[in-house]
Coordinates of C-alpha atoms in Angstrom, one line a residue:
Chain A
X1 CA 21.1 -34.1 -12.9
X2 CA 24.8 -35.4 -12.5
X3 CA 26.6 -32.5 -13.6
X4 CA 25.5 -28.7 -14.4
X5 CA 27.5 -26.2 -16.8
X6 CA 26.6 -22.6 -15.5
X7 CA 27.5 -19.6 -18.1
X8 CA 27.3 -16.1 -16.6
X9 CA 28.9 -15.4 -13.2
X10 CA 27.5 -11.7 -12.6
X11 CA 26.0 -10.5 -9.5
X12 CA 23.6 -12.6 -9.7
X13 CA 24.6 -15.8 -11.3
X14 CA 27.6 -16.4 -8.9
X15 CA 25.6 -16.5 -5.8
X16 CA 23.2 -18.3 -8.1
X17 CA 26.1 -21.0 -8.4
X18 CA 27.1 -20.9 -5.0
X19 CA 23.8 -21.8 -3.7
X20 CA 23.3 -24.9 -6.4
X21 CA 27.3 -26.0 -5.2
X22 CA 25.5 -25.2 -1.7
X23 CA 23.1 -27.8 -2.9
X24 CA 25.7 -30.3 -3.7
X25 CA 25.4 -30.1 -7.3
X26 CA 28.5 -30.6 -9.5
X27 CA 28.7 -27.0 -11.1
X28 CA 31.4 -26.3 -14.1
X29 CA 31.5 -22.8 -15.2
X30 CA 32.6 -20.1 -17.3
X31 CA 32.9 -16.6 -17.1
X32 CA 35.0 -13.8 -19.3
X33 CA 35.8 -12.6 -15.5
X34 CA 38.4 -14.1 -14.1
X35 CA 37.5 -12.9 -10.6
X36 CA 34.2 -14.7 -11.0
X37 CA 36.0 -17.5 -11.7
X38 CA 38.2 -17.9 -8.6
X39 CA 35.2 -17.2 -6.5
X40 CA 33.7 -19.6 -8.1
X41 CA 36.7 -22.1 -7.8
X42 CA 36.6 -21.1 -3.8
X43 CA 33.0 -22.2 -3.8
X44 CA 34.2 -25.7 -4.8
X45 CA 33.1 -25.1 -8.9
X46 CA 35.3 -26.7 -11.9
X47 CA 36.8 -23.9 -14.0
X48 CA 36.5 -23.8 -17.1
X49 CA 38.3 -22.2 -20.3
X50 CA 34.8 -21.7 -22.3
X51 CA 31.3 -21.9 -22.4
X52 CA 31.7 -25.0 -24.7
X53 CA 34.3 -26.3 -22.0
X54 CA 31.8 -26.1 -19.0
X55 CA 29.0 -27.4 -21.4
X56 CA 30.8 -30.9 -22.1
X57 CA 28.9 -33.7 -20.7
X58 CA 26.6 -31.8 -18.8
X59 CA 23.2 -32.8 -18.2
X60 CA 21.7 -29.6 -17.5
X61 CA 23.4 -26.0 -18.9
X62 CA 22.0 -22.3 -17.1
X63 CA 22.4 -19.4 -18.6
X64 CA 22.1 -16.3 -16.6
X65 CA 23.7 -14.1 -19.6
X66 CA 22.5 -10.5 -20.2
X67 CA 20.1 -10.8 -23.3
X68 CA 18.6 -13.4 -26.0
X69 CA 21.3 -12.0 -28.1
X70 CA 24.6 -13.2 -25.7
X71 CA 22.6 -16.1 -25.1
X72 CA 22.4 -17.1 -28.7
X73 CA 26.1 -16.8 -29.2
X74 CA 27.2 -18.7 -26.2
X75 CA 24.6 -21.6 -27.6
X76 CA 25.6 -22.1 -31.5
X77 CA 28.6 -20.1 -32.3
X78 CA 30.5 -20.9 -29.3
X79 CA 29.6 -24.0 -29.7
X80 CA 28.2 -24.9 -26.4
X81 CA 24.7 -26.4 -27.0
X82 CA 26.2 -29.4 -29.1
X83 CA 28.8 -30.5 -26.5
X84 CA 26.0 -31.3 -24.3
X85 CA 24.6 -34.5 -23.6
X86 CA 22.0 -35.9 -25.5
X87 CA 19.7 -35.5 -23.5
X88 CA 20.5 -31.8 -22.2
X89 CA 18.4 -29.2 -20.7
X90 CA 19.0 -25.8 -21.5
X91 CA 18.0 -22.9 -18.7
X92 CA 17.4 -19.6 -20.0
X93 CA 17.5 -17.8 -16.6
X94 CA 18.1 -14.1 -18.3
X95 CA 15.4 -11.5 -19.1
X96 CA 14.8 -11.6 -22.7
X97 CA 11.5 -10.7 -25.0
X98 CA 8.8 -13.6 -25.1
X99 CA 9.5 -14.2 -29.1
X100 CA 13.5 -13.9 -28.7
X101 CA 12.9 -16.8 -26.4
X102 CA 10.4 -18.6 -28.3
X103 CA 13.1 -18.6 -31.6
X104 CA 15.5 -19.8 -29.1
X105 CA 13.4 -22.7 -28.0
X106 CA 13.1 -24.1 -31.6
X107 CA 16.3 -23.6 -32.6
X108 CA 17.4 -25.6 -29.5
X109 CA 14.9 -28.3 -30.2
X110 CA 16.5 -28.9 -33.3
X111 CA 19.2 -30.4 -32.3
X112 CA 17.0 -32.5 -29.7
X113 CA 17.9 -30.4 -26.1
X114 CA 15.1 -29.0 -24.5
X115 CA 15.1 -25.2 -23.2
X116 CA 13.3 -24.1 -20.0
X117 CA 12.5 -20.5 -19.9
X118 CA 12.7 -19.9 -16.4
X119 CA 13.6 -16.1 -15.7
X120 CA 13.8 -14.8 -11.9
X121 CA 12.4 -11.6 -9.7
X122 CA 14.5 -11.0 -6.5
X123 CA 17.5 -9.0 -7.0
X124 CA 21.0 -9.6 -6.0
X125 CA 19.5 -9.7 -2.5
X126 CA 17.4 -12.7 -3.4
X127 CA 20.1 -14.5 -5.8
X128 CA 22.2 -14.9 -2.4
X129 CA 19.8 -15.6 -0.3
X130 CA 18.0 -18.0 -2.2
X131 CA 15.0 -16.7 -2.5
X132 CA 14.7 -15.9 -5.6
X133 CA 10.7 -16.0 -8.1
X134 CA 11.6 -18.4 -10.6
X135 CA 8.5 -18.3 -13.2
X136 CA 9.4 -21.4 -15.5
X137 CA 7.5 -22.3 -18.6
X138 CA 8.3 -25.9 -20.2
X139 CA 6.0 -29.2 -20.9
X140 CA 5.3 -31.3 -17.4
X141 CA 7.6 -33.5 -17.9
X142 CA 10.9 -30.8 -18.5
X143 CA 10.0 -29.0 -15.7
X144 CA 9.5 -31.7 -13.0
X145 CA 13.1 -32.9 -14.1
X146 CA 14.8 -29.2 -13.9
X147 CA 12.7 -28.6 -10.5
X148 CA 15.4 -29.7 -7.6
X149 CA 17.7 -27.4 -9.9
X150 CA 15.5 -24.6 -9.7
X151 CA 14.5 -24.9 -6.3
X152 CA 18.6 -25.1 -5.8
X153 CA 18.4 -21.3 -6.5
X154 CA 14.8 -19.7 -5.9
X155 CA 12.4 -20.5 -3.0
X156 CA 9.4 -20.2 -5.1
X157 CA 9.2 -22.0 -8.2
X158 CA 6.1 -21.4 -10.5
X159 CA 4.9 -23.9 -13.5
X160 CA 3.8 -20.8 -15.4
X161 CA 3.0 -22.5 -18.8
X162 CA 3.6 -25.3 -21.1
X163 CA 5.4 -23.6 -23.8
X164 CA 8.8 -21.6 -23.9
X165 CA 7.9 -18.1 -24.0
X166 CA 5.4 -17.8 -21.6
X167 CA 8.2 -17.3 -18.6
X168 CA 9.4 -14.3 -20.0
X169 CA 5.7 -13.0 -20.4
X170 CA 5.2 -13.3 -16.6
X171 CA 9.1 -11.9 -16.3
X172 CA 8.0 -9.1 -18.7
X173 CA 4.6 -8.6 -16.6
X174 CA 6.6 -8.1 -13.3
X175 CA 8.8 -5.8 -14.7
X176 CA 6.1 -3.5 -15.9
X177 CA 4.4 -3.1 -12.8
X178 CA 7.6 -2.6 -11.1
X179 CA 9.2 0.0 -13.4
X180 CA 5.2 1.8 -13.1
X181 CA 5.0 1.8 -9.4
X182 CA 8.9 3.2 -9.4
X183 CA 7.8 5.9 -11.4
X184 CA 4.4 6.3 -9.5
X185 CA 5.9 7.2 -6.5
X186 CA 8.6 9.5 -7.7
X187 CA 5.9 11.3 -9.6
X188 CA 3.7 11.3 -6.5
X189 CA 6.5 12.6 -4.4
X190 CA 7.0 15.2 -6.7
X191 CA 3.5 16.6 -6.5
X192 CA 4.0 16.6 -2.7
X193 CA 7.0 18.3 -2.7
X194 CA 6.2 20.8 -4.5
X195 CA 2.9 21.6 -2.2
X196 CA 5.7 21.8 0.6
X197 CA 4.3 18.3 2.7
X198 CA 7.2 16.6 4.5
X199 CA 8.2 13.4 2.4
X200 CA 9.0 11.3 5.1
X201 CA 5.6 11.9 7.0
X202 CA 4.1 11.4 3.6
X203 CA 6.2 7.9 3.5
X204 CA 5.2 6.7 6.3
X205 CA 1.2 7.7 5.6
X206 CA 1.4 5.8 2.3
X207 CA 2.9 2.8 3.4
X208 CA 0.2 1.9 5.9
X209 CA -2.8 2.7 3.5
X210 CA -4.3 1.5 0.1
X211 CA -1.3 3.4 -1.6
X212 CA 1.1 1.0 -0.3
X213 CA 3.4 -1.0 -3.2
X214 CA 6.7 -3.2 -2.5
X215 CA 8.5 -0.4 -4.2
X216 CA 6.9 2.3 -2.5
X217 CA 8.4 0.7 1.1
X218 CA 11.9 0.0 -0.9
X219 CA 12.7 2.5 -2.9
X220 CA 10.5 5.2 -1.3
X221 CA 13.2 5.9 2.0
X222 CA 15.9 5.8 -1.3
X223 CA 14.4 8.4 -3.0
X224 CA 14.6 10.7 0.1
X225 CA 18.5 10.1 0.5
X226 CA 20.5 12.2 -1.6
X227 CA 23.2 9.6 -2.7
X228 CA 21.8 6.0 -1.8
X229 CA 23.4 2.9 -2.7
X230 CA 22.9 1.3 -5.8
X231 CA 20.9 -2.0 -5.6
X232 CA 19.5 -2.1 -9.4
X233 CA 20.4 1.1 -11.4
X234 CA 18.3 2.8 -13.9
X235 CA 19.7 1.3 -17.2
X236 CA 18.3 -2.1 -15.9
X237 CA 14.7 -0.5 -16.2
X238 CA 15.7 1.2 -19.3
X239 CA 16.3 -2.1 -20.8
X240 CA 13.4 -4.2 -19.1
X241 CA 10.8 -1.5 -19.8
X242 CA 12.0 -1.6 -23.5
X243 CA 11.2 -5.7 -23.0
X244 CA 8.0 -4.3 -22.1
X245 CA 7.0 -2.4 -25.1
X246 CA 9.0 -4.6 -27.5
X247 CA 6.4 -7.7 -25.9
X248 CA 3.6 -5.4 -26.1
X249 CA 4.5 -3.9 -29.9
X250 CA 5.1 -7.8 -30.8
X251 CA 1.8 -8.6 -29.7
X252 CA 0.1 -5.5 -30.5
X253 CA -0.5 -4.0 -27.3
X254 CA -1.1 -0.8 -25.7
X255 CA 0.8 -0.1 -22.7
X256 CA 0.4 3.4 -22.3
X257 CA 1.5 3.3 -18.3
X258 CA 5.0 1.4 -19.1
X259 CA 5.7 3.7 -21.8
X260 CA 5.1 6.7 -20.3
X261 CA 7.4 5.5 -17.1
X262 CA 9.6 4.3 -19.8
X263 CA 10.6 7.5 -20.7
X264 CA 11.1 9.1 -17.1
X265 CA 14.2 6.2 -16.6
X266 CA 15.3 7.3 -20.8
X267 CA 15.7 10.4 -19.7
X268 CA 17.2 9.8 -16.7
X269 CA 19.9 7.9 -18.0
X270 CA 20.0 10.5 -20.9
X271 CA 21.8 12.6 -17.7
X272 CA 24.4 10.3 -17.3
X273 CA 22.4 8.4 -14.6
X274 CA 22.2 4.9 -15.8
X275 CA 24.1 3.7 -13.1
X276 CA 22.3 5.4 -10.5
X277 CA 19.9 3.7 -8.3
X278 CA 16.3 2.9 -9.9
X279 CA 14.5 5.4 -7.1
X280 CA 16.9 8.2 -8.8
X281 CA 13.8 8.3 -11.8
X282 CA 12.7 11.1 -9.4
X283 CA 15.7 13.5 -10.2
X284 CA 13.8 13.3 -13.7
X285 CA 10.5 14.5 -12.4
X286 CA 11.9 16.7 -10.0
X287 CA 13.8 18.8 -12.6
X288 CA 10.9 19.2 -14.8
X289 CA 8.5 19.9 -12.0
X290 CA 11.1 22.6 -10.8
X291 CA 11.4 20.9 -7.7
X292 CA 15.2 21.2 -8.0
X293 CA 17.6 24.8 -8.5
X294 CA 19.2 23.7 -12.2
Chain B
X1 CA -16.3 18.1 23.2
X2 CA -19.9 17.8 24.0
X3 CA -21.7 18.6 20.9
X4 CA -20.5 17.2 17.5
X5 CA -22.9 17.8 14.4
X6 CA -22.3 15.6 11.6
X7 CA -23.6 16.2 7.9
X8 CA -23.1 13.8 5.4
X9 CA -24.8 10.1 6.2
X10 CA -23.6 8.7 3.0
X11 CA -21.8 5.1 3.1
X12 CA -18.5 6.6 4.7
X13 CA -20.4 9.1 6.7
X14 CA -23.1 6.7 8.6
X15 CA -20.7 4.2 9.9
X16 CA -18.1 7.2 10.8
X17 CA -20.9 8.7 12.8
X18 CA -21.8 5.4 14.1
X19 CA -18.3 5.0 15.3
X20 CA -18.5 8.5 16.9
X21 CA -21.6 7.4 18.9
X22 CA -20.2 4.5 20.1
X23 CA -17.3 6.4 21.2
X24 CA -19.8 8.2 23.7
X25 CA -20.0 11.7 21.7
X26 CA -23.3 13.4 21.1
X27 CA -24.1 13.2 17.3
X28 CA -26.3 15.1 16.4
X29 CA -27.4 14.6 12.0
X30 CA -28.5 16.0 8.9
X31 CA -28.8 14.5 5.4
X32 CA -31.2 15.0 2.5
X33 CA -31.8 10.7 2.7
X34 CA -34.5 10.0 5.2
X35 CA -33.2 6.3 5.4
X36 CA -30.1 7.3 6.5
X37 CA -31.6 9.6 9.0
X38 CA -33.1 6.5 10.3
X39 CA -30.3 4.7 10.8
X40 CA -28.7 7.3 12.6
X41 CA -31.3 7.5 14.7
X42 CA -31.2 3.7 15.4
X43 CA -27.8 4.2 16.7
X44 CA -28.4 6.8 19.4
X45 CA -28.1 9.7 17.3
X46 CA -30.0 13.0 17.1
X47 CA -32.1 13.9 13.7
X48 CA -31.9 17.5 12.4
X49 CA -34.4 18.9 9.9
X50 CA -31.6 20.7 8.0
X51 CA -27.7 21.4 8.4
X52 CA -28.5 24.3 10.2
X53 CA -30.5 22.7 13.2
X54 CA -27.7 20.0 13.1
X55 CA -24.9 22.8 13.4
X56 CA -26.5 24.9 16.4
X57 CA -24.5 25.3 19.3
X58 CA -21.6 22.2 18.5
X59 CA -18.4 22.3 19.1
X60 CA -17.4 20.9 16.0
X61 CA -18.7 19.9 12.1
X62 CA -17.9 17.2 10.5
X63 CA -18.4 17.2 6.7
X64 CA -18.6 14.3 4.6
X65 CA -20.0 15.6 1.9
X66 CA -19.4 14.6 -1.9
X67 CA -17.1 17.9 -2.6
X68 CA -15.7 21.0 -1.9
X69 CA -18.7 23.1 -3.7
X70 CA -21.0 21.2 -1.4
X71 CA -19.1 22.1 2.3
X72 CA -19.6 25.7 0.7
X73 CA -23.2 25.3 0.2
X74 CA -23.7 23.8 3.5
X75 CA -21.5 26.1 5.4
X76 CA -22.2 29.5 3.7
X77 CA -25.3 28.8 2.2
X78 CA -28.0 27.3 3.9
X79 CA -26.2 28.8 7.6
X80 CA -24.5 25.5 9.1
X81 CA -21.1 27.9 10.1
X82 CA -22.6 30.8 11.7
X83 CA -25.4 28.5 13.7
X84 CA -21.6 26.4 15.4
X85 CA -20.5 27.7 18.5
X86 CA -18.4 30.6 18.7
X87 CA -14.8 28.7 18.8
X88 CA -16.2 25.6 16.8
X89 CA -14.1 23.5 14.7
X90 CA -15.3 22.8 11.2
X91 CA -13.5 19.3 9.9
X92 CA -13.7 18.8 6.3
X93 CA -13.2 15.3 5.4
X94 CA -14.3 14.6 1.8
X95 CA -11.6 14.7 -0.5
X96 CA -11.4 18.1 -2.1
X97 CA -8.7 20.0 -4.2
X98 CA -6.2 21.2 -1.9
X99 CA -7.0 25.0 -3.2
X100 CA -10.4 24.9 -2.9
X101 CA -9.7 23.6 0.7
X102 CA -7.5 26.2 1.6
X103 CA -9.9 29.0 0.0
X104 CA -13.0 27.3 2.7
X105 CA -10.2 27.1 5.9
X106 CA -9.9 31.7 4.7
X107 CA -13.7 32.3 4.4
X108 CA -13.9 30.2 8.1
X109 CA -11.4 32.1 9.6
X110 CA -12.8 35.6 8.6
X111 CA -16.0 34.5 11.3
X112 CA -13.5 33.6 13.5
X113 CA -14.0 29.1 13.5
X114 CA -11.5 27.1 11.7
X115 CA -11.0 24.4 9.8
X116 CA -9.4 21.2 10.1
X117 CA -8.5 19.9 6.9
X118 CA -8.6 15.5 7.5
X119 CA -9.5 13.9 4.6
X120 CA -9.5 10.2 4.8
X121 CA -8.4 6.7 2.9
X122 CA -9.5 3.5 3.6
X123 CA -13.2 3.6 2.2
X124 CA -16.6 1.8 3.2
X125 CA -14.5 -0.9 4.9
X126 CA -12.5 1.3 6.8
X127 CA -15.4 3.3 7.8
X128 CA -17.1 0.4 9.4
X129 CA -14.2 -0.9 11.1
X130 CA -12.8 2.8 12.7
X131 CA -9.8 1.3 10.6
X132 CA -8.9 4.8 8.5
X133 CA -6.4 6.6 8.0
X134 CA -6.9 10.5 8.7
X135 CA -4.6 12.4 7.1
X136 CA -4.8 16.1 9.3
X137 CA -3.7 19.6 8.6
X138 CA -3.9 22.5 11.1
X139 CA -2.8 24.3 14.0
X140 CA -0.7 21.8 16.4
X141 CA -3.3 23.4 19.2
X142 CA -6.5 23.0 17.0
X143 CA -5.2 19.6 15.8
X144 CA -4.8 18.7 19.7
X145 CA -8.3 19.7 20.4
X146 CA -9.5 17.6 17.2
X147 CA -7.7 14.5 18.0
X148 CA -10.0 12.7 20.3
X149 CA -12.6 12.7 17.6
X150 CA -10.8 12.3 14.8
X151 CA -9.2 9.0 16.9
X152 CA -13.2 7.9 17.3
X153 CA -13.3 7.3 13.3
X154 CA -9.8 5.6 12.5
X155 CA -7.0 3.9 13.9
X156 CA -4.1 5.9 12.1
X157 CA -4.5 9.5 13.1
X158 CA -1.6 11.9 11.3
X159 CA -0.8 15.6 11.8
X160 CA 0.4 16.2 8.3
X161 CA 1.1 19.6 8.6
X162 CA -0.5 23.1 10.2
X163 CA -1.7 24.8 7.0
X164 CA -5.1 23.6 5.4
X165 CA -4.9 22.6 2.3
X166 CA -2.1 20.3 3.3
X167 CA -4.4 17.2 4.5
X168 CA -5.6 17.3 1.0
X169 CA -2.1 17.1 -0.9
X170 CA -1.7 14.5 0.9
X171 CA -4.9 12.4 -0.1
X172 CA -4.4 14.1 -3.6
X173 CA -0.9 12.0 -3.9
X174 CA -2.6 9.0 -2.1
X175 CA -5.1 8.9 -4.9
X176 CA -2.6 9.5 -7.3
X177 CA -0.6 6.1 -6.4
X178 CA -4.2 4.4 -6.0
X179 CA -5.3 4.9 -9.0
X180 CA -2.1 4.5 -10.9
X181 CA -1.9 1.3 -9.4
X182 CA -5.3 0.0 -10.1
X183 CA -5.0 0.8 -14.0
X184 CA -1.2 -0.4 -13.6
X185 CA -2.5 -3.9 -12.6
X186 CA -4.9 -4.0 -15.6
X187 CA -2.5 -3.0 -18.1
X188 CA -0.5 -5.7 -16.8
X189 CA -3.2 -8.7 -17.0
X190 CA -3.9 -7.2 -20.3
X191 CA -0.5 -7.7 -21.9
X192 CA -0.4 -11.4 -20.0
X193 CA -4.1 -12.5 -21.4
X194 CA -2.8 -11.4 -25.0
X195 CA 0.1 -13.9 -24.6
X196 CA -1.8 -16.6 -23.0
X197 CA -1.1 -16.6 -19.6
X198 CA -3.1 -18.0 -17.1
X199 CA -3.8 -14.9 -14.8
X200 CA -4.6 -16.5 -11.9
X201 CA -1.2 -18.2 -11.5
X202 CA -0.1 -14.7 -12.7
X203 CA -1.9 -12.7 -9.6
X204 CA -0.3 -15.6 -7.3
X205 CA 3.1 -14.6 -8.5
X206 CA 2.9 -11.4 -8.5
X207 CA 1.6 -11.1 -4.9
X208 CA 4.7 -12.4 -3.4
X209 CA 6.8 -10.1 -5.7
X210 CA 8.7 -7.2 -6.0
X211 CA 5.6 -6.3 -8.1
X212 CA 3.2 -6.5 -5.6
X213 CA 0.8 -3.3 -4.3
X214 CA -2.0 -3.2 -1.4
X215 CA -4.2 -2.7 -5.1
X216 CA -3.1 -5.7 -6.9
X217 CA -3.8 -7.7 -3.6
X218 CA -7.2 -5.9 -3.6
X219 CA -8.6 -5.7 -7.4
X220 CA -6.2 -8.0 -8.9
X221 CA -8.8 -10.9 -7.8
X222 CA -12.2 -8.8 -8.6
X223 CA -10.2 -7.9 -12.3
X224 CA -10.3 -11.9 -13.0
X225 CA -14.1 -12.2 -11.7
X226 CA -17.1 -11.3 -14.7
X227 CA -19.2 -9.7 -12.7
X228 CA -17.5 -8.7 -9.1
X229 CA -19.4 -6.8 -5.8
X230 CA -18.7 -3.0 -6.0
X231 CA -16.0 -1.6 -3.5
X232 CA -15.2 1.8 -5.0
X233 CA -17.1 2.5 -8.1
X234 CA -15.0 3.7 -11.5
X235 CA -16.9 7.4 -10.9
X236 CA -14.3 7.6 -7.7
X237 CA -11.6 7.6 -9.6
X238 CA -13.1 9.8 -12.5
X239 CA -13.4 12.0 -9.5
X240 CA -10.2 12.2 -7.7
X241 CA -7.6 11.3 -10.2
X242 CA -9.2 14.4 -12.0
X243 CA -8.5 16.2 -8.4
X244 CA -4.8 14.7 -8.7
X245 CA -4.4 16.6 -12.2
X246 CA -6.3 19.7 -11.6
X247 CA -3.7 20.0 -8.0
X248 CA -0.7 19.3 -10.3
X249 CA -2.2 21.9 -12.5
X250 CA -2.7 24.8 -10.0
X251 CA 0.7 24.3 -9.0
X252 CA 2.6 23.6 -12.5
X253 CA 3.4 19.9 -12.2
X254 CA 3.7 16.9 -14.6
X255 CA 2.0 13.6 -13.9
X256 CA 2.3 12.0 -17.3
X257 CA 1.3 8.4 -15.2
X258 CA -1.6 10.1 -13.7
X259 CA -2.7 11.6 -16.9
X260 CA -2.5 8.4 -18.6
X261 CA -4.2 6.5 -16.2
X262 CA -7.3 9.1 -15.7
X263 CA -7.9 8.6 -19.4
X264 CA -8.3 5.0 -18.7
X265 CA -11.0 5.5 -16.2
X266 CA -12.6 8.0 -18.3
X267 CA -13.0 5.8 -21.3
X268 CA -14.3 2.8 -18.9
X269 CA -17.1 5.4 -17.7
X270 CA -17.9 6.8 -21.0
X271 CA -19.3 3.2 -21.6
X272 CA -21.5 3.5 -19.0
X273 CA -19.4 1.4 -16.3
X274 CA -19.2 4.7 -14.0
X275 CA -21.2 3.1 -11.2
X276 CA -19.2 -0.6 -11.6
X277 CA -16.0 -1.5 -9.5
X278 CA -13.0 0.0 -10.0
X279 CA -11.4 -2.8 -11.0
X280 CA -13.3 -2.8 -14.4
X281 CA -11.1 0.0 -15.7
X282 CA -9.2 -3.5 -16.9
X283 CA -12.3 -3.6 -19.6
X284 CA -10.9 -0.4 -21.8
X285 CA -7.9 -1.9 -21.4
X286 CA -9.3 -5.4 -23.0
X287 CA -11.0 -3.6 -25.5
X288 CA -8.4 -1.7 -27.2
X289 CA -5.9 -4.1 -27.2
X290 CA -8.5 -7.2 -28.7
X291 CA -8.7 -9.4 -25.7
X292 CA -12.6 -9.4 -26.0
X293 CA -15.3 -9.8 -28.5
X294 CA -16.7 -6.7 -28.8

């Protein structure tokens, strides 16, 4: 891997890129945000005028876009996929439905590149810190050639599956248990709020016993503060719970857990919340429990 | 503390009595199981002929009995509460609706004893080990007296709050998360066994995710296995996430994740799985959506 294009310079994809220029990897990129760009310059990254600009050459070319849909454009109609070399490996680093992934995959063999679905679990937090879950499906061969990339971003790498697809199944997967456990606890801390039991007691309780859940310890003490900060906001689980039912209408399956949770962050954001933080679902519940004075 | 009387020798209650023994306090036992009268016995315990006999003269009762109905049979009925000394304690421990619990700590009261309302979480395990949690409401003064042998049957020990009825909203929303969890992980696995995902690598990933719960860690394993040792049977959770809803009844709150997930269970003991491990709710969830031959 001589030289890597890297398309999307967000929250996450810029520490992303500083952590593979970390690496010593040549990184071009592109970003409509100029700001992202100079940081990215400052890192020591080549700046370039579009996605089919940072593509030229390159050997390996990530996406961390925000959907299929973004990714698709940047691909064929900005023209970057065919200024790669021949050769080319194309990351899809963004969580996308299984099939729009898939579709993606074909359309990029096609032309004879190679894409690696390889979305990540971690949070800005994890993007800069490298320590990023990198779940990446692609045939043996693909993957042990995109690994030192990967590992350039994410401290744990998984092999997930052969076929394209099957990342953003383990992606989609994570997502729904931690959009249902969000939820859970904000609808447990509503029941106990209403019965009058001090929240942070009860916090503490559930955190040492068989109750216990990642989120519960991260976004438990958030949902007791009245304006935290925001490290993922609601509209993100609006979106990756709709990933969630979309796989699961795709492949005809009931979810009746994610969709029910589903709804709490709709109607959240339905308030004007979507930029809230996540653990501010239990505004929702505590409005319709009458938990709160309207 | 000289005299404790302990009724209730069931798989939680012979090793908590155990534990008590060990801890130097005179047990003395009832139960309608002879062979757990025996084993109580074995441990340097004293065998009652009814609840009654058991009751006479201690200090405190501890009941851990299957439900609320059954403390008030023991207690009322068949003479347990008026055989205690006069300033006895009576600690109900089984998990009970926290109404029903509050209604007991009244009738107590009005014959001048109280109650201690500890229910407990950790299960058969826990038991054994004096590893529980003991989740306590009264008094601060009755609580004080209490601690020492509360402190004989688990490790974490917490005064949740000085009204009974209070210990159990607190295992109520402990349950609630439990349970939500469980059925959480299998409606997980069975969206990833639809797509083809191998669930092993899947539980590996998970684990050392943001998606990760103390129940995924626990069942997640015994979900993948055909036939796995029983832990907490599927009745449990008939049990208590119907306790969950009827609390969030009585007191006019919403648990769409808790209803959804007590369905679940239901269904899974409607086959006649009522008496398998919990971790075969994941079987309803196979079913419906076509991961199995039926």
């Amino acid at each position: 891997m001589n030289q890597l294009a890297f398309i999307g310079l967000g929250s996450m994809g810029l520490p992303m890129a500083r952590n593979l220029l970390s690496a010593r990897f040549p990184v071009a990129g592109f970003d409509m945000n100029p700001r992202a760009l100079a940081a990215l310059a400052d890192a020591g990254g080549r700046v370039c005028d579009s996605a089919r600009d940072a593509a030229r050459g390159a050997d390996a070319l990530i996406l961390m876009v925000v959907n299929a849909t973004q990714a698709e454009q940047i691909l064929f109609d900005e023209g970057a996929l065919e200024s790669l070399a021949d050769d080319a490996l194309v990351v899809l680093m963004a969580t996308c439905p299984s099939a729009a992934v898939a579709r993606l995959a074909e359309r990029v063999a096609a032309v004879g590149r190679q894409l690696v679905d390889a979305p990540v679990s971690g949070g800005v937090v994890g993007a800069r810190a490298r320590t990023l879950s990198i779940m990446a499906a692609a045939p043996a061969a693909v993957f042990e050639r995109i690994f030192p990339v990967l590992r350039g971003m994410g401290d744990k790498v998984f092999h997930v599956g052969e076929e394209p697809g099957q990342g953003a199944v383990v992606k989609t997967v994570n997502q729904l248990l931690c959009g249902v456990h969000i939820a859970a606890v904000a609808e447990a801390f509503s029941l106990a709020r209403k019965a009058g039991v001090d929240l942070q007691v009860l916090l503490e309780i559930m955190s040492g016993s068989a109750a216990a859940s990642w989120m519960l310890k991260d976004r438990g003490p958030r949902m007791l503060r009245d304006d935290p900060e925001v490290t993922s906001a609601i509209d993100i689980f609006v979106k990756d719970l709709g990933i969630v039912l979309a796989s699961g209408s795709d492949s005809r399956v009931a979810l009746p857990l994610a969709a029910a949770a589903h709804q709490m962050f709709l109607a959240t954001a339905g308030r004007g919340l979507g930029q809230a933080d996540d653990s501010q679902v239990i505004q929702s519940y505590d409005l319709i429990n009458g938990n709160c004075q309207a």
